[in-house]
């Protein structure tokens, strides 16, 4: 664990000198020191860091929930749903079509629809924080799209599981989906109507007790979420949404910051451990084609969202590039596909696709003004300050 922290820190410090974002460097540290790369093997089994990696994801999404206030949900619920729906229609639809075009099979195409269709909440959050865009107007619809994606994610996983396992009963899938949706509804109602009670329960002047309280709540609800068939990160997000509206919300945001940064680095490092660079050559052209499809669909989705919100070309470019990243959800699907005995090319394809976009997304987001210049009205945007 200590080696993982130091390796990630050293590479990130070196990369920062030439303007590289931290996320791909954390991943690169995992690849170089993992079991699939010659040389020093710091962690022989990626599962050794599984719990720490899960904690990193939980804290990243908990922080995202703290930043996403309920007032934003109430104020822009309809537009948020439309933007999220448009994003999913374009990206999941394109992913499904791409999957069928590869000819690997129907189950494989359904997996690829999810892989190409859902952004990485963890990477998107990190990019927004690193670039200082949390307060930007376009960040609200970006986070809104992530929320819609997360709800879709829970239902999609519940529906996909019986298909991959060969279950022939739609009733079982309906029960799993209903259980997941019901749990999300309970959390949403608690966030909407239980703020005053939660505020009294969590409130304390002692920072030590406050840290233990919010950390315990986030991790516990994340664990319960998994039991209900909802991704653990979504449960943590909902806890952040609840606590962010309490009187202690500002203090919690400050106290969780170093925890989020430390364990978030371990999450990306552990992701790198799972990647075998030798497998990527087999699916290289398929990966590059999928990346091109994703970039095109994200630009279209960004333009659709910007039209809904009345944004200009720079905000459109920010939305398009920030949401490009793919990550933790794709890895979950890769694990499910491997367990179901699907086409053996799926795992290296997903690893390569996610790695390319994990590297490309932060770089593209930091240089979104390049895209803004070629969008309608982009010449005027080129003269405006870049944010």
mmCIF file of C-alpha atoms in Angstrom:
data_model
loop_
_atom_site.group_PDB
_atom_site.id
_atom_site.type_symbol
_atom_site.label_atom_id
_atom_site.label_comp_id
_atom_site.label_asym_id
_atom_site.label_seq_id
_atom_site.Cartn_x
_atom_site.Cartn_y
_atom_site.Cartn_z
ATOM 1 C CA UNK A 1 0.000 0.000 0.000
ATOM 2 C CA UNK A 2 2.825 2.386 0.887
ATOM 3 C CA UNK A 3 4.583 1.561 -2.362
ATOM 4 C CA UNK A 4 1.403 2.212 -4.308
ATOM 5 C CA UNK A 5 0.991 5.652 -2.743
ATOM 6 C CA UNK A 6 4.641 6.589 -3.364
ATOM 7 C CA UNK A 7 4.746 5.252 -6.925
ATOM 8 C CA UNK A 8 1.572 7.157 -7.811
ATOM 9 C CA UNK A 9 2.939 10.300 -6.164
ATOM 10 C CA UNK A 10 6.339 10.160 -7.913
ATOM 11 C CA UNK A 11 4.845 9.660 -11.377
ATOM 12 C CA UNK A 12 2.212 12.336 -10.788
ATOM 13 C CA UNK A 13 4.836 14.844 -9.620
ATOM 14 C CA UNK A 14 6.962 14.167 -12.695
ATOM 15 C CA UNK A 15 3.950 14.405 -14.986
ATOM 16 C CA UNK A 16 2.743 17.665 -13.454
ATOM 17 C CA UNK A 17 5.971 19.331 -14.616
ATOM 18 C CA UNK A 18 4.954 18.803 -18.231
ATOM 19 C CA UNK A 19 1.248 19.456 -17.688
ATOM 20 C CA UNK A 20 -0.062 15.882 -17.607
ATOM 21 C CA UNK A 21 -3.154 15.132 -15.459
ATOM 22 C CA UNK A 22 -2.793 12.795 -12.487
ATOM 23 C CA UNK A 23 -5.370 10.152 -13.420
ATOM 24 C CA UNK A 24 -3.544 8.415 -16.298
ATOM 25 C CA UNK A 25 -0.287 8.594 -14.329
ATOM 26 C CA UNK A 26 -1.848 6.804 -11.351
ATOM 27 C CA UNK A 27 -3.090 4.154 -13.797
ATOM 28 C CA UNK A 28 0.338 3.938 -15.454
ATOM 29 C CA UNK A 29 1.954 3.366 -12.050
ATOM 30 C CA UNK A 30 -0.359 0.385 -11.535
ATOM 31 C CA UNK A 31 0.468 -1.044 -14.964
ATOM 32 C CA UNK A 32 4.228 -0.706 -14.505
ATOM 33 C CA UNK A 33 4.261 -2.231 -11.004
ATOM 34 C CA UNK A 34 1.586 -4.886 -11.571
ATOM 35 C CA UNK A 35 1.834 -8.586 -12.371
ATOM 36 C CA UNK A 36 1.477 -8.187 -16.148
ATOM 37 C CA UNK A 37 4.566 -6.025 -16.760
ATOM 38 C CA UNK A 38 8.231 -7.187 -16.602
ATOM 39 C CA UNK A 39 10.355 -5.721 -13.829
ATOM 40 C CA UNK A 40 9.414 -4.859 -10.265
ATOM 41 C CA UNK A 41 6.119 -6.417 -9.194
ATOM 42 C CA UNK A 42 4.808 -4.418 -6.278
ATOM 43 C CA UNK A 43 1.398 -6.125 -6.135
ATOM 44 C CA UNK A 44 1.195 -9.660 -7.554
ATOM 45 C CA UNK A 45 -2.574 -9.975 -7.092
ATOM 46 C CA UNK A 46 -4.777 -6.926 -7.877
ATOM 47 C CA UNK A 47 -7.376 -8.297 -5.436
ATOM 48 C CA UNK A 48 -4.999 -7.419 -2.587
ATOM 49 C CA UNK A 49 -6.019 -3.766 -3.025
ATOM 50 C CA UNK A 50 -9.669 -4.484 -3.806
ATOM 51 C CA UNK A 51 -11.094 -3.080 -0.558
ATOM 52 C CA UNK A 52 -8.910 0.032 -0.660
ATOM 53 C CA UNK A 53 -9.859 0.565 -4.291
ATOM 54 C CA UNK A 54 -13.551 0.254 -3.432
ATOM 55 C CA UNK A 55 -13.104 2.778 -0.626
ATOM 56 C CA UNK A 56 -11.493 5.186 -3.090
ATOM 57 C CA UNK A 57 -14.477 4.930 -5.432
ATOM 58 C CA UNK A 58 -16.901 5.357 -2.537
ATOM 59 C CA UNK A 59 -15.135 8.527 -1.370
ATOM 60 C CA UNK A 60 -14.968 9.984 -4.883
ATOM 61 C CA UNK A 61 -18.714 9.569 -5.355
ATOM 62 C CA UNK A 62 -19.473 10.682 -1.778
ATOM 63 C CA UNK A 63 -17.606 13.915 -2.539
ATOM 64 C CA UNK A 64 -19.573 14.284 -5.769
ATOM 65 C CA UNK A 65 -22.824 13.971 -3.804
ATOM 66 C CA UNK A 66 -21.680 16.673 -1.370
ATOM 67 C CA UNK A 67 -21.076 19.038 -4.298
ATOM 68 C CA UNK A 68 -24.403 18.251 -5.980
ATOM 69 C CA UNK A 69 -27.047 20.079 -3.966
ATOM 70 C CA UNK A 70 -30.707 19.086 -3.885
ATOM 71 C CA UNK A 71 -31.630 22.598 -4.968
ATOM 72 C CA UNK A 72 -29.867 21.874 -8.274
ATOM 73 C CA UNK A 73 -31.943 18.728 -8.721
ATOM 74 C CA UNK A 74 -35.210 20.529 -7.985
ATOM 75 C CA UNK A 75 -34.341 23.512 -10.163
ATOM 76 C CA UNK A 76 -33.255 21.570 -13.242
ATOM 77 C CA UNK A 77 -34.932 18.194 -12.929
ATOM 78 C CA UNK A 78 -36.676 18.204 -16.314
ATOM 79 C CA UNK A 79 -33.726 19.488 -18.301
ATOM 80 C CA UNK A 80 -31.394 17.177 -16.384
ATOM 81 C CA UNK A 81 -33.535 14.183 -17.310
ATOM 82 C CA UNK A 82 -33.669 15.267 -20.960
ATOM 83 C CA UNK A 83 -29.908 15.833 -21.109
ATOM 84 C CA UNK A 84 -29.182 12.507 -19.420
ATOM 85 C CA UNK A 85 -31.674 10.705 -21.640
ATOM 86 C CA UNK A 86 -30.143 12.196 -24.781
ATOM 87 C CA UNK A 87 -26.644 11.245 -23.639
ATOM 88 C CA UNK A 88 -27.679 7.657 -22.923
ATOM 89 C CA UNK A 89 -29.659 7.320 -26.165
ATOM 90 C CA UNK A 90 -26.697 8.440 -28.254
ATOM 91 C CA UNK A 91 -23.934 6.576 -26.438
ATOM 92 C CA UNK A 92 -25.702 3.366 -25.394
ATOM 93 C CA UNK A 93 -27.355 3.156 -28.821
ATOM 94 C CA UNK A 94 -24.025 3.639 -30.579
ATOM 95 C CA UNK A 95 -22.403 1.085 -28.262
ATOM 96 C CA UNK A 96 -25.065 -1.493 -29.053
ATOM 97 C CA UNK A 97 -24.704 -0.894 -32.785
ATOM 98 C CA UNK A 98 -20.917 -1.113 -32.499
ATOM 99 C CA UNK A 99 -21.228 -4.375 -30.581
ATOM 100 C CA UNK A 100 -23.380 -5.954 -33.275
ATOM 101 C CA UNK A 101 -21.027 -4.625 -35.984
ATOM 102 C CA UNK A 102 -18.116 -6.476 -34.357
ATOM 103 C CA UNK A 103 -20.083 -9.713 -34.674
ATOM 104 C CA UNK A 104 -19.013 -11.151 -31.319
ATOM 105 C CA UNK A 105 -22.538 -12.126 -30.260
ATOM 106 C CA UNK A 106 -25.741 -10.652 -28.789
ATOM 107 C CA UNK A 107 -24.674 -10.901 -25.124
ATOM 108 C CA UNK A 108 -21.345 -9.323 -26.016
ATOM 109 C CA UNK A 109 -23.145 -6.497 -27.824
ATOM 110 C CA UNK A 110 -25.270 -5.821 -24.723
ATOM 111 C CA UNK A 111 -22.113 -5.645 -22.614
ATOM 112 C CA UNK A 112 -20.475 -3.267 -25.104
ATOM 113 C CA UNK A 113 -23.567 -1.051 -25.060
ATOM 114 C CA UNK A 114 -22.951 -0.450 -21.359
ATOM 115 C CA UNK A 115 -19.186 -0.121 -21.747
ATOM 116 C CA UNK A 116 -19.442 2.533 -24.469
ATOM 117 C CA UNK A 117 -22.544 4.155 -23.016
ATOM 118 C CA UNK A 118 -21.691 5.061 -19.417
ATOM 119 C CA UNK A 119 -19.162 7.666 -18.282
ATOM 120 C CA UNK A 120 -16.777 7.121 -15.388
ATOM 121 C CA UNK A 121 -18.195 9.057 -12.433
ATOM 122 C CA UNK A 122 -14.849 8.773 -10.642
ATOM 123 C CA UNK A 123 -12.764 10.201 -13.499
ATOM 124 C CA UNK A 124 -15.319 12.879 -14.387
ATOM 125 C CA UNK A 125 -15.348 14.026 -10.754
ATOM 126 C CA UNK A 126 -11.546 14.098 -10.602
ATOM 127 C CA UNK A 127 -11.307 16.041 -13.873
ATOM 128 C CA UNK A 128 -13.784 18.678 -12.657
ATOM 129 C CA UNK A 129 -11.867 19.075 -9.400
ATOM 130 C CA UNK A 130 -8.421 19.150 -11.019
ATOM 131 C CA UNK A 131 -9.472 21.751 -13.606
ATOM 132 C CA UNK A 132 -11.272 23.919 -11.039
ATOM 133 C CA UNK A 133 -14.595 23.717 -12.895
ATOM 134 C CA UNK A 134 -16.861 22.702 -10.008
ATOM 135 C CA UNK A 135 -18.406 26.190 -9.986
ATOM 136 C CA UNK A 136 -18.847 26.494 -13.764
ATOM 137 C CA UNK A 137 -22.429 26.752 -15.110
ATOM 138 C CA UNK A 138 -22.001 23.685 -17.355
ATOM 139 C CA UNK A 139 -20.904 21.535 -14.397
ATOM 140 C CA UNK A 140 -24.490 21.235 -13.128
ATOM 141 C CA UNK A 141 -25.752 19.481 -16.279
ATOM 142 C CA UNK A 142 -22.582 17.359 -16.349
ATOM 143 C CA UNK A 143 -23.313 16.143 -12.830
ATOM 144 C CA UNK A 144 -26.982 15.792 -13.727
ATOM 145 C CA UNK A 145 -26.089 13.494 -16.627
ATOM 146 C CA UNK A 146 -23.950 11.419 -14.240
ATOM 147 C CA UNK A 147 -26.906 11.093 -11.859
ATOM 148 C CA UNK A 148 -29.172 9.899 -14.693
ATOM 149 C CA UNK A 149 -26.429 7.498 -15.797
ATOM 150 C CA UNK A 150 -26.090 6.134 -12.271
ATOM 151 C CA UNK A 151 -29.817 5.413 -12.028
ATOM 152 C CA UNK A 152 -29.676 3.738 -15.450
ATOM 153 C CA UNK A 153 -26.556 1.843 -14.352
ATOM 154 C CA UNK A 154 -28.345 0.238 -11.403
ATOM 155 C CA UNK A 155 -31.270 -0.880 -13.524
ATOM 156 C CA UNK A 156 -29.056 -2.001 -16.410
ATOM 157 C CA UNK A 157 -26.887 -4.196 -14.198
ATOM 158 C CA UNK A 158 -29.974 -5.781 -12.649
ATOM 159 C CA UNK A 159 -31.456 -6.480 -16.091
ATOM 160 C CA UNK A 160 -28.192 -7.689 -17.652
ATOM 161 C CA UNK A 161 -27.241 -10.153 -14.924
ATOM 162 C CA UNK A 162 -29.914 -12.792 -15.724
ATOM 163 C CA UNK A 163 -29.166 -12.461 -19.457
ATOM 164 C CA UNK A 164 -25.452 -13.139 -18.942
ATOM 165 C CA UNK A 165 -26.150 -15.973 -16.534
ATOM 166 C CA UNK A 166 -28.495 -17.603 -19.042
ATOM 167 C CA UNK A 167 -31.614 -17.131 -16.922
ATOM 168 C CA UNK A 168 -34.791 -17.602 -18.927
ATOM 169 C CA UNK A 169 -37.096 -15.924 -16.429
ATOM 170 C CA UNK A 170 -37.959 -12.266 -16.861
ATOM 171 C CA UNK A 171 -39.604 -12.393 -13.430
ATOM 172 C CA UNK A 172 -36.232 -12.772 -11.707
ATOM 173 C CA UNK A 173 -34.842 -9.797 -13.609
ATOM 174 C CA UNK A 174 -37.933 -7.737 -12.739
ATOM 175 C CA UNK A 175 -37.575 -8.581 -9.036
ATOM 176 C CA UNK A 176 -33.885 -7.575 -9.006
ATOM 177 C CA UNK A 177 -34.619 -4.358 -10.884
ATOM 178 C CA UNK A 178 -37.535 -3.532 -8.575
ATOM 179 C CA UNK A 179 -35.417 -4.136 -5.486
ATOM 180 C CA UNK A 180 -32.673 -1.846 -6.768
ATOM 181 C CA UNK A 181 -35.120 0.879 -7.794
ATOM 182 C CA UNK A 182 -36.950 0.647 -4.462
ATOM 183 C CA UNK A 183 -33.744 1.105 -2.509
ATOM 184 C CA UNK A 184 -32.782 4.120 -4.619
ATOM 185 C CA UNK A 185 -36.233 5.573 -4.027
ATOM 186 C CA UNK A 186 -35.850 5.184 -0.240
ATOM 187 C CA UNK A 187 -32.500 6.980 -0.352
ATOM 188 C CA UNK A 188 -33.940 9.736 -2.540
ATOM 189 C CA UNK A 189 -36.861 10.264 -0.152
ATOM 190 C CA UNK A 190 -34.465 10.397 2.810
ATOM 191 C CA UNK A 191 -32.389 13.017 0.992
ATOM 192 C CA UNK A 192 -35.510 15.017 0.134
ATOM 193 C CA UNK A 193 -37.443 14.930 3.396
ATOM 194 C CA UNK A 194 -35.003 13.818 6.105
ATOM 195 C CA UNK A 195 -32.469 16.646 5.986
ATOM 196 C CA UNK A 196 -33.414 18.190 9.332
ATOM 197 C CA UNK A 197 -33.271 14.878 11.206
ATOM 198 C CA UNK A 198 -30.007 13.867 9.502
ATOM 199 C CA UNK A 199 -28.542 17.273 10.305
ATOM 200 C CA UNK A 200 -29.272 16.789 14.028
ATOM 201 C CA UNK A 201 -27.827 13.271 14.034
ATOM 202 C CA UNK A 202 -24.578 14.185 12.245
ATOM 203 C CA UNK A 203 -23.943 17.562 13.885
ATOM 204 C CA UNK A 204 -20.965 17.811 16.269
ATOM 205 C CA UNK A 205 -18.290 20.408 16.973
ATOM 206 C CA UNK A 206 -15.590 17.734 17.172
ATOM 207 C CA UNK A 207 -13.955 17.199 13.759
ATOM 208 C CA UNK A 208 -12.747 13.734 14.750
ATOM 209 C CA UNK A 209 -16.268 12.546 15.555
ATOM 210 C CA UNK A 210 -17.639 14.185 12.415
ATOM 211 C CA UNK A 211 -15.101 12.366 10.198
ATOM 212 C CA UNK A 212 -15.888 9.014 11.810
ATOM 213 C CA UNK A 213 -19.621 9.657 11.476
ATOM 214 C CA UNK A 214 -19.753 10.642 7.807
ATOM 215 C CA UNK A 215 -17.185 8.013 6.790
ATOM 216 C CA UNK A 216 -19.138 5.308 8.606
ATOM 217 C CA UNK A 217 -22.411 6.439 7.030
ATOM 218 C CA UNK A 218 -20.977 6.537 3.495
ATOM 219 C CA UNK A 219 -19.301 3.124 3.692
ATOM 220 C CA UNK A 220 -22.236 1.436 5.465
ATOM 221 C CA UNK A 221 -24.821 2.648 2.975
ATOM 222 C CA UNK A 222 -22.460 1.722 0.116
ATOM 223 C CA UNK A 223 -22.299 -1.825 1.471
ATOM 224 C CA UNK A 224 -26.070 -2.048 1.929
ATOM 225 C CA UNK A 225 -26.510 -0.734 -1.622
ATOM 226 C CA UNK A 226 -24.585 -3.694 -3.019
ATOM 227 C CA UNK A 227 -26.865 -6.060 -1.117
ATOM 228 C CA UNK A 228 -29.849 -4.455 -2.862
ATOM 229 C CA UNK A 229 -28.210 -4.762 -6.278
ATOM 230 C CA UNK A 230 -27.235 -1.090 -6.499
ATOM 231 C CA UNK A 231 -23.621 -0.112 -7.169
ATOM 232 C CA UNK A 232 -21.854 0.808 -3.914
ATOM 233 C CA UNK A 233 -20.728 4.135 -5.358
ATOM 234 C CA UNK A 234 -24.343 5.184 -5.964
ATOM 235 C CA UNK A 235 -25.173 4.595 -2.303
ATOM 236 C CA UNK A 236 -22.199 6.744 -1.305
ATOM 237 C CA UNK A 237 -23.327 9.447 -3.728
ATOM 238 C CA UNK A 238 -26.778 9.513 -2.133
ATOM 239 C CA UNK A 239 -25.252 9.823 1.355
ATOM 240 C CA UNK A 240 -23.186 12.763 0.106
ATOM 241 C CA UNK A 241 -26.340 14.285 -1.347
ATOM 242 C CA UNK A 242 -28.043 13.997 2.059
ATOM 243 C CA UNK A 243 -25.145 15.323 4.139
ATOM 244 C CA UNK A 244 -24.306 18.129 1.728
ATOM 245 C CA UNK A 245 -27.626 19.796 2.546
ATOM 246 C CA UNK A 246 -27.091 19.671 6.336
ATOM 247 C CA UNK A 247 -25.606 22.372 8.539
ATOM 248 C CA UNK A 248 -22.369 20.354 8.649
ATOM 249 C CA UNK A 249 -22.113 20.068 4.851
ATOM 250 C CA UNK A 250 -19.387 22.685 4.371
ATOM 251 C CA UNK A 251 -17.188 21.195 7.116
ATOM 252 C CA UNK A 252 -17.654 17.664 5.750
ATOM 253 C CA UNK A 253 -16.626 18.851 2.281
ATOM 254 C CA UNK A 254 -13.378 20.210 3.702
ATOM 255 C CA UNK A 255 -12.639 17.200 5.939
ATOM 256 C CA UNK A 256 -13.245 14.538 3.268
ATOM 257 C CA UNK A 257 -10.965 16.234 0.723
ATOM 258 C CA UNK A 258 -7.625 14.595 1.736
ATOM 259 C CA UNK A 259 -9.311 11.198 2.176
ATOM 260 C CA UNK A 260 -10.814 11.454 -1.293
ATOM 261 C CA UNK A 261 -7.461 12.352 -2.858
ATOM 262 C CA UNK A 262 -5.496 9.586 -1.115
ATOM 263 C CA UNK A 263 -7.855 6.679 -1.672
ATOM 264 C CA UNK A 264 -8.886 7.950 -5.108
ATOM 265 C CA UNK A 265 -5.240 7.517 -6.150
ATOM 266 C CA UNK A 266 -5.368 3.902 -4.940
ATOM 267 C CA UNK A 267 -8.531 3.307 -6.997
ATOM 268 C CA UNK A 268 -6.807 4.352 -10.226
ATOM 269 C CA UNK A 269 -3.593 2.520 -9.272
ATOM 270 C CA UNK A 270 -5.569 -0.694 -8.688
ATOM 271 C CA UNK A 271 -7.268 -0.224 -12.050
ATOM 272 C CA UNK A 272 -3.818 -0.177 -13.658
ATOM 273 C CA UNK A 273 -2.885 -3.428 -11.902
ATOM 274 C CA UNK A 274 -5.674 -5.258 -13.756
ATOM 275 C CA UNK A 275 -4.460 -4.277 -17.234
ATOM 276 C CA UNK A 276 -2.247 -6.651 -19.245
ATOM 277 C CA UNK A 277 -0.564 -4.577 -21.985
ATOM 278 C CA UNK A 278 0.266 -7.740 -23.960
ATOM 279 C CA UNK A 279 -3.406 -8.453 -24.656
ATOM 280 C CA UNK A 280 -4.114 -5.084 -26.232
ATOM 281 C CA UNK A 281 -2.574 -5.751 -29.655
ATOM 282 C CA UNK A 282 -5.271 -8.346 -30.480
ATOM 283 C CA UNK A 283 -8.067 -5.777 -30.255
ATOM 284 C CA UNK A 284 -6.173 -2.584 -31.121
ATOM 285 C CA UNK A 285 -8.222 -1.609 -34.187
ATOM 286 C CA UNK A 286 -11.509 -2.352 -32.462
ATOM 287 C CA UNK A 287 -10.427 -0.178 -29.512
ATOM 288 C CA UNK A 288 -9.480 2.739 -31.790
ATOM 289 C CA UNK A 289 -12.791 2.468 -33.656
ATOM 290 C CA UNK A 290 -14.733 2.436 -30.370
ATOM 291 C CA UNK A 291 -12.826 5.501 -29.151
ATOM 292 C CA UNK A 292 -13.714 7.348 -32.380
ATOM 293 C CA UNK A 293 -17.404 6.425 -31.969
ATOM 294 C CA UNK A 294 -17.383 7.608 -28.343
ATOM 295 C CA UNK A 295 -15.753 10.934 -29.203
ATOM 296 C CA UNK A 296 -18.309 11.590 -31.950
ATOM 297 C CA UNK A 297 -21.288 10.682 -29.759
ATOM 298 C CA UNK A 298 -20.018 12.844 -26.895
ATOM 299 C CA UNK A 299 -19.732 15.881 -29.151
ATOM 300 C CA UNK A 300 -23.325 15.332 -30.340
ATOM 301 C CA UNK A 301 -24.503 14.823 -26.742
ATOM 302 C CA UNK A 302 -22.633 17.935 -25.635
ATOM 303 C CA UNK A 303 -24.289 19.984 -28.360
ATOM 304 C CA UNK A 304 -27.727 18.648 -27.416
ATOM 305 C CA UNK A 305 -27.151 19.470 -23.729
ATOM 306 C CA UNK A 306 -25.816 22.938 -24.523
ATOM 307 C CA UNK A 307 -28.903 23.665 -26.622
ATOM 308 C CA UNK A 308 -31.154 22.666 -23.711
ATOM 309 C CA UNK A 309 -29.304 24.990 -21.337
ATOM 310 C CA UNK A 310 -28.499 27.798 -23.764
ATOM 311 C CA UNK A 311 -24.719 27.434 -23.456
ATOM 312 C CA UNK A 312 -22.093 28.708 -25.869
ATOM 313 C CA UNK A 313 -19.372 26.744 -27.709
ATOM 314 C CA UNK A 314 -16.858 26.711 -24.839
ATOM 315 C CA UNK A 315 -19.355 25.208 -22.387
ATOM 316 C CA UNK A 316 -20.411 22.751 -25.111
ATOM 317 C CA UNK A 317 -16.797 21.675 -25.528
ATOM 318 C CA UNK A 318 -16.367 21.336 -21.758
ATOM 319 C CA UNK A 319 -19.406 19.041 -21.529
ATOM 320 C CA UNK A 320 -18.327 16.953 -24.532
ATOM 321 C CA UNK A 321 -14.762 16.372 -23.345
ATOM 322 C CA UNK A 322 -15.396 15.967 -19.607
ATOM 323 C CA UNK A 323 -17.880 13.120 -20.072
ATOM 324 C CA UNK A 324 -15.655 11.131 -22.459
ATOM 325 C CA UNK A 325 -13.944 9.089 -19.720
ATOM 326 C CA UNK A 326 -14.943 5.469 -19.186
ATOM 327 C CA UNK A 327 -13.823 3.465 -16.148
ATOM 328 C CA UNK A 328 -15.248 1.642 -13.155
ATOM 329 C CA UNK A 329 -18.576 0.592 -14.703
ATOM 330 C CA UNK A 330 -16.775 -0.845 -17.732
ATOM 331 C CA UNK A 331 -14.565 -2.882 -15.412
ATOM 332 C CA UNK A 332 -17.617 -4.251 -13.589
ATOM 333 C CA UNK A 333 -19.052 -5.338 -16.937
ATOM 334 C CA UNK A 334 -15.719 -6.904 -17.925
ATOM 335 C CA UNK A 335 -15.791 -8.971 -14.741
ATOM 336 C CA UNK A 336 -19.391 -10.035 -15.377
ATOM 337 C CA UNK A 337 -18.556 -10.987 -18.981
ATOM 338 C CA UNK A 338 -15.570 -13.068 -17.881
ATOM 339 C CA UNK A 339 -17.681 -14.894 -15.306
ATOM 340 C CA UNK A 340 -20.352 -15.620 -17.925
ATOM 341 C CA UNK A 341 -17.806 -17.152 -20.311
ATOM 342 C CA UNK A 342 -18.366 -14.622 -23.111
ATOM 343 C CA UNK A 343 -15.943 -13.945 -25.966
ATOM 344 C CA UNK A 344 -12.386 -13.855 -24.585
ATOM 345 C CA UNK A 345 -11.626 -10.745 -26.638
ATOM 346 C CA UNK A 346 -13.998 -8.690 -24.488
ATOM 347 C CA UNK A 347 -11.667 -8.327 -21.492
ATOM 348 C CA UNK A 348 -8.611 -6.938 -23.382
ATOM 349 C CA UNK A 349 -10.907 -4.778 -25.509
ATOM 350 C CA UNK A 350 -12.530 -3.194 -22.461
ATOM 351 C CA UNK A 351 -9.160 -2.722 -20.734
ATOM 352 C CA UNK A 352 -7.657 -1.026 -23.797
ATOM 353 C CA UNK A 353 -10.722 1.119 -24.454
ATOM 354 C CA UNK A 354 -10.926 2.322 -20.868
ATOM 355 C CA UNK A 355 -7.185 2.993 -20.660
ATOM 356 C CA UNK A 356 -7.146 5.074 -23.849
ATOM 357 C CA UNK A 357 -10.113 7.169 -22.724
ATOM 358 C CA UNK A 358 -8.813 7.449 -19.142
ATOM 359 C CA UNK A 359 -5.676 9.039 -20.607
ATOM 360 C CA UNK A 360 -7.417 10.985 -23.360
ATOM 361 C CA UNK A 361 -10.330 12.423 -21.353
ATOM 362 C CA UNK A 362 -8.345 14.568 -18.871
ATOM 363 C CA UNK A 363 -6.072 15.781 -21.679
ATOM 364 C CA UNK A 364 -9.050 16.626 -23.905
ATOM 365 C CA UNK A 365 -10.935 18.339 -21.073
ATOM 366 C CA UNK A 366 -7.929 20.522 -20.297
ATOM 367 C CA UNK A 367 -7.719 21.558 -23.943
ATOM 368 C CA UNK A 368 -11.431 21.823 -24.671
ATOM 369 C CA UNK A 369 -10.900 25.268 -26.219
ATOM 370 C CA UNK A 370 -9.491 23.476 -29.275
ATOM 371 C CA UNK A 371 -12.855 21.788 -29.814
ATOM 372 C CA UNK A 372 -14.729 25.014 -29.033
ATOM 373 C CA UNK A 373 -13.001 26.748 -31.951
ATOM 374 C CA UNK A 374 -14.484 24.365 -34.522
ATOM 375 C CA UNK A 375 -18.005 24.308 -33.069
ATOM 376 C CA UNK A 376 -20.689 26.714 -34.333
ATOM 377 C CA UNK A 377 -19.823 30.173 -32.976
ATOM 378 C CA UNK A 378 -16.387 28.972 -31.997
ATOM 379 C CA UNK A 379 -14.499 31.884 -33.479
ATOM 380 C CA UNK A 380 -16.051 34.218 -30.927
ATOM 381 C CA UNK A 381 -15.286 31.724 -28.157
ATOM 382 C CA UNK A 382 -11.622 31.699 -29.136
ATOM 383 C CA UNK A 383 -11.407 35.355 -28.125
ATOM 384 C CA UNK A 384 -13.005 34.738 -24.697
ATOM 385 C CA UNK A 385 -11.069 33.685 -21.522
ATOM 386 C CA UNK A 386 -10.629 29.909 -21.239
ATOM 387 C CA UNK A 387 -12.016 28.148 -18.132
#
